[in-house]
Coordinates of C-alpha atoms and ligand atoms in Angstrom, one line a residue:
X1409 CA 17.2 3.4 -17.8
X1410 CA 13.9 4.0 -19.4
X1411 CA 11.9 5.8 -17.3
X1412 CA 7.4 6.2 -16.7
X1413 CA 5.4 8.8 -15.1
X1414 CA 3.7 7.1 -12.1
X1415 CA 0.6 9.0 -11.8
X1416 CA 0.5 8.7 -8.0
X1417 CA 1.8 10.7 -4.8
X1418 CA 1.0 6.9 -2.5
X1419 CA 4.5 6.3 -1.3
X1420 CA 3.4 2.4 -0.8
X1421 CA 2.6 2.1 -3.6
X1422 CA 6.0 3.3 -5.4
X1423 CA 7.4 1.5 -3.0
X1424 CA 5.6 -1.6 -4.0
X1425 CA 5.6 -1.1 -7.7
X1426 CA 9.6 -0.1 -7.4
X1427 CA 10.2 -3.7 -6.1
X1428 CA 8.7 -5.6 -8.4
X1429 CA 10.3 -3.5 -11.3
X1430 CA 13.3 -5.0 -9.6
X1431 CA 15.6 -1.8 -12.1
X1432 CA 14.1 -3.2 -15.5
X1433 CA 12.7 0.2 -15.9
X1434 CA 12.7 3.5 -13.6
X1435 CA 9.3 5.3 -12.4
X1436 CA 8.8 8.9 -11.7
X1437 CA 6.3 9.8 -8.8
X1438 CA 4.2 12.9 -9.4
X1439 CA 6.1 14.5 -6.8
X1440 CA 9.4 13.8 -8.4
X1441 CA 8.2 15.2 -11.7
X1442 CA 7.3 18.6 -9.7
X1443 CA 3.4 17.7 -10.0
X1444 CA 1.2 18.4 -6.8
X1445 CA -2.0 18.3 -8.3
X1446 CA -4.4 16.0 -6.9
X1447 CA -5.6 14.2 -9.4
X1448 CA -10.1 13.4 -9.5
X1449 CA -11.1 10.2 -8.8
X1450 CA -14.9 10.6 -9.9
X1451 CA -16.0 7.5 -11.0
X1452 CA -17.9 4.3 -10.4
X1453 CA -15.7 2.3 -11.9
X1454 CA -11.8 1.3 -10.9
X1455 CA -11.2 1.4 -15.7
X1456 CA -12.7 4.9 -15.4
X1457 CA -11.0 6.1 -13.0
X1458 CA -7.5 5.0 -13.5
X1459 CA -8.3 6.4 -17.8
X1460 CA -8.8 9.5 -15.4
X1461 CA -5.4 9.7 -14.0
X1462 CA -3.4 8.8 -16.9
X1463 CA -4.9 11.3 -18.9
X1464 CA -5.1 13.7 -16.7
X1465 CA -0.6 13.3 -16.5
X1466 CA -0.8 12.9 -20.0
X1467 CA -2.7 16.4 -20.4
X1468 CA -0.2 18.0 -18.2
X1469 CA 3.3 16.7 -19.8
X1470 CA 2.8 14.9 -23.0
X1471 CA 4.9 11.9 -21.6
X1472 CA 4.2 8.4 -21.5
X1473 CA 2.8 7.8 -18.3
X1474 CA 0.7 5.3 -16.5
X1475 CA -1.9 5.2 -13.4
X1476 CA -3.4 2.5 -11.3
X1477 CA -6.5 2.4 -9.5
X1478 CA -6.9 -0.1 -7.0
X1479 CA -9.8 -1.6 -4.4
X1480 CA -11.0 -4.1 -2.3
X1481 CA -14.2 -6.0 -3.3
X1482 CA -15.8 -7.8 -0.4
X1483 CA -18.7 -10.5 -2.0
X1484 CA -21.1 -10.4 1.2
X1485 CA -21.2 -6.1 0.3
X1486 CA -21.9 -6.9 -3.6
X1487 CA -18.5 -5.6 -4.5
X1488 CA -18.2 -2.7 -1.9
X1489 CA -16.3 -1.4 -1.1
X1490 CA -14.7 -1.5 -4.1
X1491 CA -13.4 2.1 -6.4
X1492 CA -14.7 3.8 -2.9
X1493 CA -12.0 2.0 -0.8
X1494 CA -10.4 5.1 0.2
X1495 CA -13.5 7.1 1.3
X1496 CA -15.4 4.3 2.4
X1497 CA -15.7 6.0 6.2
X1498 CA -15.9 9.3 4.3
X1499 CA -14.5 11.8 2.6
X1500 CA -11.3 12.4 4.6
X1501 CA -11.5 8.7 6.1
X1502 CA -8.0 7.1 7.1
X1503 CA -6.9 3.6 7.1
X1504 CA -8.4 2.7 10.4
X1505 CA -11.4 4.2 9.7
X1506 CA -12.6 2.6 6.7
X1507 CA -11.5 -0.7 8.6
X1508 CA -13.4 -0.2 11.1
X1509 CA -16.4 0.6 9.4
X1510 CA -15.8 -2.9 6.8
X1511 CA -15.5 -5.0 10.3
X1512 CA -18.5 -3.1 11.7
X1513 CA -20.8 -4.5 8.2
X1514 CA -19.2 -7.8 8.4
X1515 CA -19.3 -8.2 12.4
X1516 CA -22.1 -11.2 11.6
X1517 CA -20.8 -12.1 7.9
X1518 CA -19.7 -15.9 7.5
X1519 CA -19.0 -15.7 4.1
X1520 CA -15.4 -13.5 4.3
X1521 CA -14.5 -13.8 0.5
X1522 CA -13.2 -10.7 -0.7
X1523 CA -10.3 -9.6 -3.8
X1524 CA -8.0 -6.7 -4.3
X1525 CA -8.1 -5.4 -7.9
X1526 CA -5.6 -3.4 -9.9
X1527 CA -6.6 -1.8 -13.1
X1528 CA -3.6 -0.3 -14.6
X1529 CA -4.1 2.6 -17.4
X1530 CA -1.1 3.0 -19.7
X1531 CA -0.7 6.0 -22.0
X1532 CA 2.0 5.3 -24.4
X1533 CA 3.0 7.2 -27.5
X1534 CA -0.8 8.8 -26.9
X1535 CA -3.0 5.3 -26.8
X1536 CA -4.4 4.0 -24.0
X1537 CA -3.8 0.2 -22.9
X1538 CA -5.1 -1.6 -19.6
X1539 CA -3.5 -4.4 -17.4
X1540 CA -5.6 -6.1 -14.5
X1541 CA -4.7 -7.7 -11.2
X1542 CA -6.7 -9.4 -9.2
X1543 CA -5.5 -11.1 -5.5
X1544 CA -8.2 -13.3 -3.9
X1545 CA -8.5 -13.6 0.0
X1546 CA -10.2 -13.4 3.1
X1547 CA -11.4 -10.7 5.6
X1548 CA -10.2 -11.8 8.8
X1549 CA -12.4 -10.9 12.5
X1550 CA -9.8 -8.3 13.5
X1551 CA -6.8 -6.1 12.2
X1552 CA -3.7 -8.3 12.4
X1553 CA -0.3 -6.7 11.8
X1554 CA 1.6 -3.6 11.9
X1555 CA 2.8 -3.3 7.7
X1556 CA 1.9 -2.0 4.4
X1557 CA -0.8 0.6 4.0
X1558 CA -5.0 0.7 3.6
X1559 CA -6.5 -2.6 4.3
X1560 CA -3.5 -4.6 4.9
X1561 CA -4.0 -5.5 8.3
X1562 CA -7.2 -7.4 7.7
X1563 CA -6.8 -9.2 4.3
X1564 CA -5.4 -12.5 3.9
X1565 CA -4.1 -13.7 0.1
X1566 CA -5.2 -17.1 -0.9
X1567 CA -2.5 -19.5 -0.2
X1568 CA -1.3 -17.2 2.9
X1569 CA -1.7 -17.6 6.6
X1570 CA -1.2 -14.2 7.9
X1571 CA -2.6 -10.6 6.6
X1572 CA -0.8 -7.9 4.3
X1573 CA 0.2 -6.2 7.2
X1574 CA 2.6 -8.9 8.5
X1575 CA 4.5 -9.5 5.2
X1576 CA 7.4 -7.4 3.8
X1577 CA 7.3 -5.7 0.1
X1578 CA 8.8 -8.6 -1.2
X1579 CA 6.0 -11.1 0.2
X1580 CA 3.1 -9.5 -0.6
X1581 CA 4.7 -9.1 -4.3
X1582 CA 4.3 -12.8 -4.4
X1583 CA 0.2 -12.6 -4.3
X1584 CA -0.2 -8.8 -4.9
X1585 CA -3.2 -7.6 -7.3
X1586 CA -1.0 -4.7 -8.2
X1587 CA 2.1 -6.7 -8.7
X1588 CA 0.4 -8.9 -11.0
X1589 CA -1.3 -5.9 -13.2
X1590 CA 2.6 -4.7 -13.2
X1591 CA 3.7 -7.9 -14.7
X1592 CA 1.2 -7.7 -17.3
X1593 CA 2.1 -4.2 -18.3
X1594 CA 5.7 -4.9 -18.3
X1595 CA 5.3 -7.6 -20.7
X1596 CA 3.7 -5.4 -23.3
X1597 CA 6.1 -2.9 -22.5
X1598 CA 9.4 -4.8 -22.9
X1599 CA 8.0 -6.0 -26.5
X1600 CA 7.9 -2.2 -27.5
X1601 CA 10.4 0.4 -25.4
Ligands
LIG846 P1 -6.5 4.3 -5.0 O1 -6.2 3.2 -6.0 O2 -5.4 5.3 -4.8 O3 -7.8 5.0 -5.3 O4 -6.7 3.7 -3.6 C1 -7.6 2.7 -3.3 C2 -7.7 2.3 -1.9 O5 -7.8 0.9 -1.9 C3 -6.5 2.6 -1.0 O6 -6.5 3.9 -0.4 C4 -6.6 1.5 0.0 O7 -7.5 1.9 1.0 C5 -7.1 0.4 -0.8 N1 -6.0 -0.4 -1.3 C6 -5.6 -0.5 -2.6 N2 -4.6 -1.4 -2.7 C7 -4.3 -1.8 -1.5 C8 -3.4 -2.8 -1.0 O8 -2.5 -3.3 -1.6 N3 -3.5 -3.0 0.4 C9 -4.4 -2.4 1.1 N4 -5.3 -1.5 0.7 C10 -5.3 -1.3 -0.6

């Protein structure tokens, strides 16, 4: 089977992208291609920082590779806290506290539109190409659900009725922002490996 770098060491999210590959073609963690770097994330922008990754794997093996950088953009913060999701408590922030610090700004927001974005950076045969997913939703009033990783447990998809955190791998594949960046990548891809 042909086979990609996945430049990422997020378990869900190999899990995720694993799923919807459904065998068409394999992915290699970093950590199954011996690589324990962490990789910088310094940019303002989810394009700049997923060209970041891919290059940076790139750099490193020569392969074709590819990278994703995703985020959560909430309209009532202007977009926050979007390429910062993962630090947006800080530095070192977990899961539950970056969600408590989005429910803490929104505590007297009406307006609860938000997205998930995926911009996907492909390196192949040393150009670059990008694929983007986007999965509009809601912020609920409270974490609902046990499931899935980041802010799961308080985003619902349009056309859902419970959060990320209550629906299996396979679910959220059918409304996922990264899912659908995959799709688009796959596409190209299938034309040309
Ligand atoms: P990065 O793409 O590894 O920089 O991670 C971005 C951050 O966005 C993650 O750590 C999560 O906090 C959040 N995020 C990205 N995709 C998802 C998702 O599918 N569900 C929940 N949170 C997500």
């Amino acid at each position: 089977m042909k086979s990609l770098i996945f430049a990422t060491n997020n378990i869900h999210k190999v899990l995720e992208i694993r799923a919807a590959l459904d065998g068409r073609f394999g992915i290699t963690p970093l950590s199954e291609a011996g690589i324990d770097q962490d990789i910088p994330e310094p940019h303002d922008t989810l394009e700049e920082n997923a060209l970041e990754k891919s290059s940076f794997i790139h750099r490193l093996t020569g392969k074709n590779c590819f990278s994703e950088d995703s985020g959560l953009e909430v309209d009532a913060l202007s977009g926050a806290p979007g390429p910062r999701s993962a630090r947006y408590a800080g530095e070192s922030a977990d899961a539950g506290e970056n969600i408590r610090k989005l429910l803490q700004e929104m505590k007297d927001v009406a307006d609860r539109r938000a997205r998930f974005r995926t911009v996907i950076s492909l390196i192949l045969d040393g150009m670059e190409y990008r694929f983007e997913g986007v999965c509009p939703g809601v912020i609920t009033m409270a974490p609902e659900g046990q499931g899935g990783f980041g802010y799961d447990p308080i985003f619902i998809p349009d056309g859902a009725d419970q959060t990320f955190a209550h629906m299996s791998t396979q679910q959220k594949n059918k409304y996922s922002h990264r899912k659908k960046a995959l799709e688009r990548m796959i596409t190209f891809l299938l034309d040309r490996l």
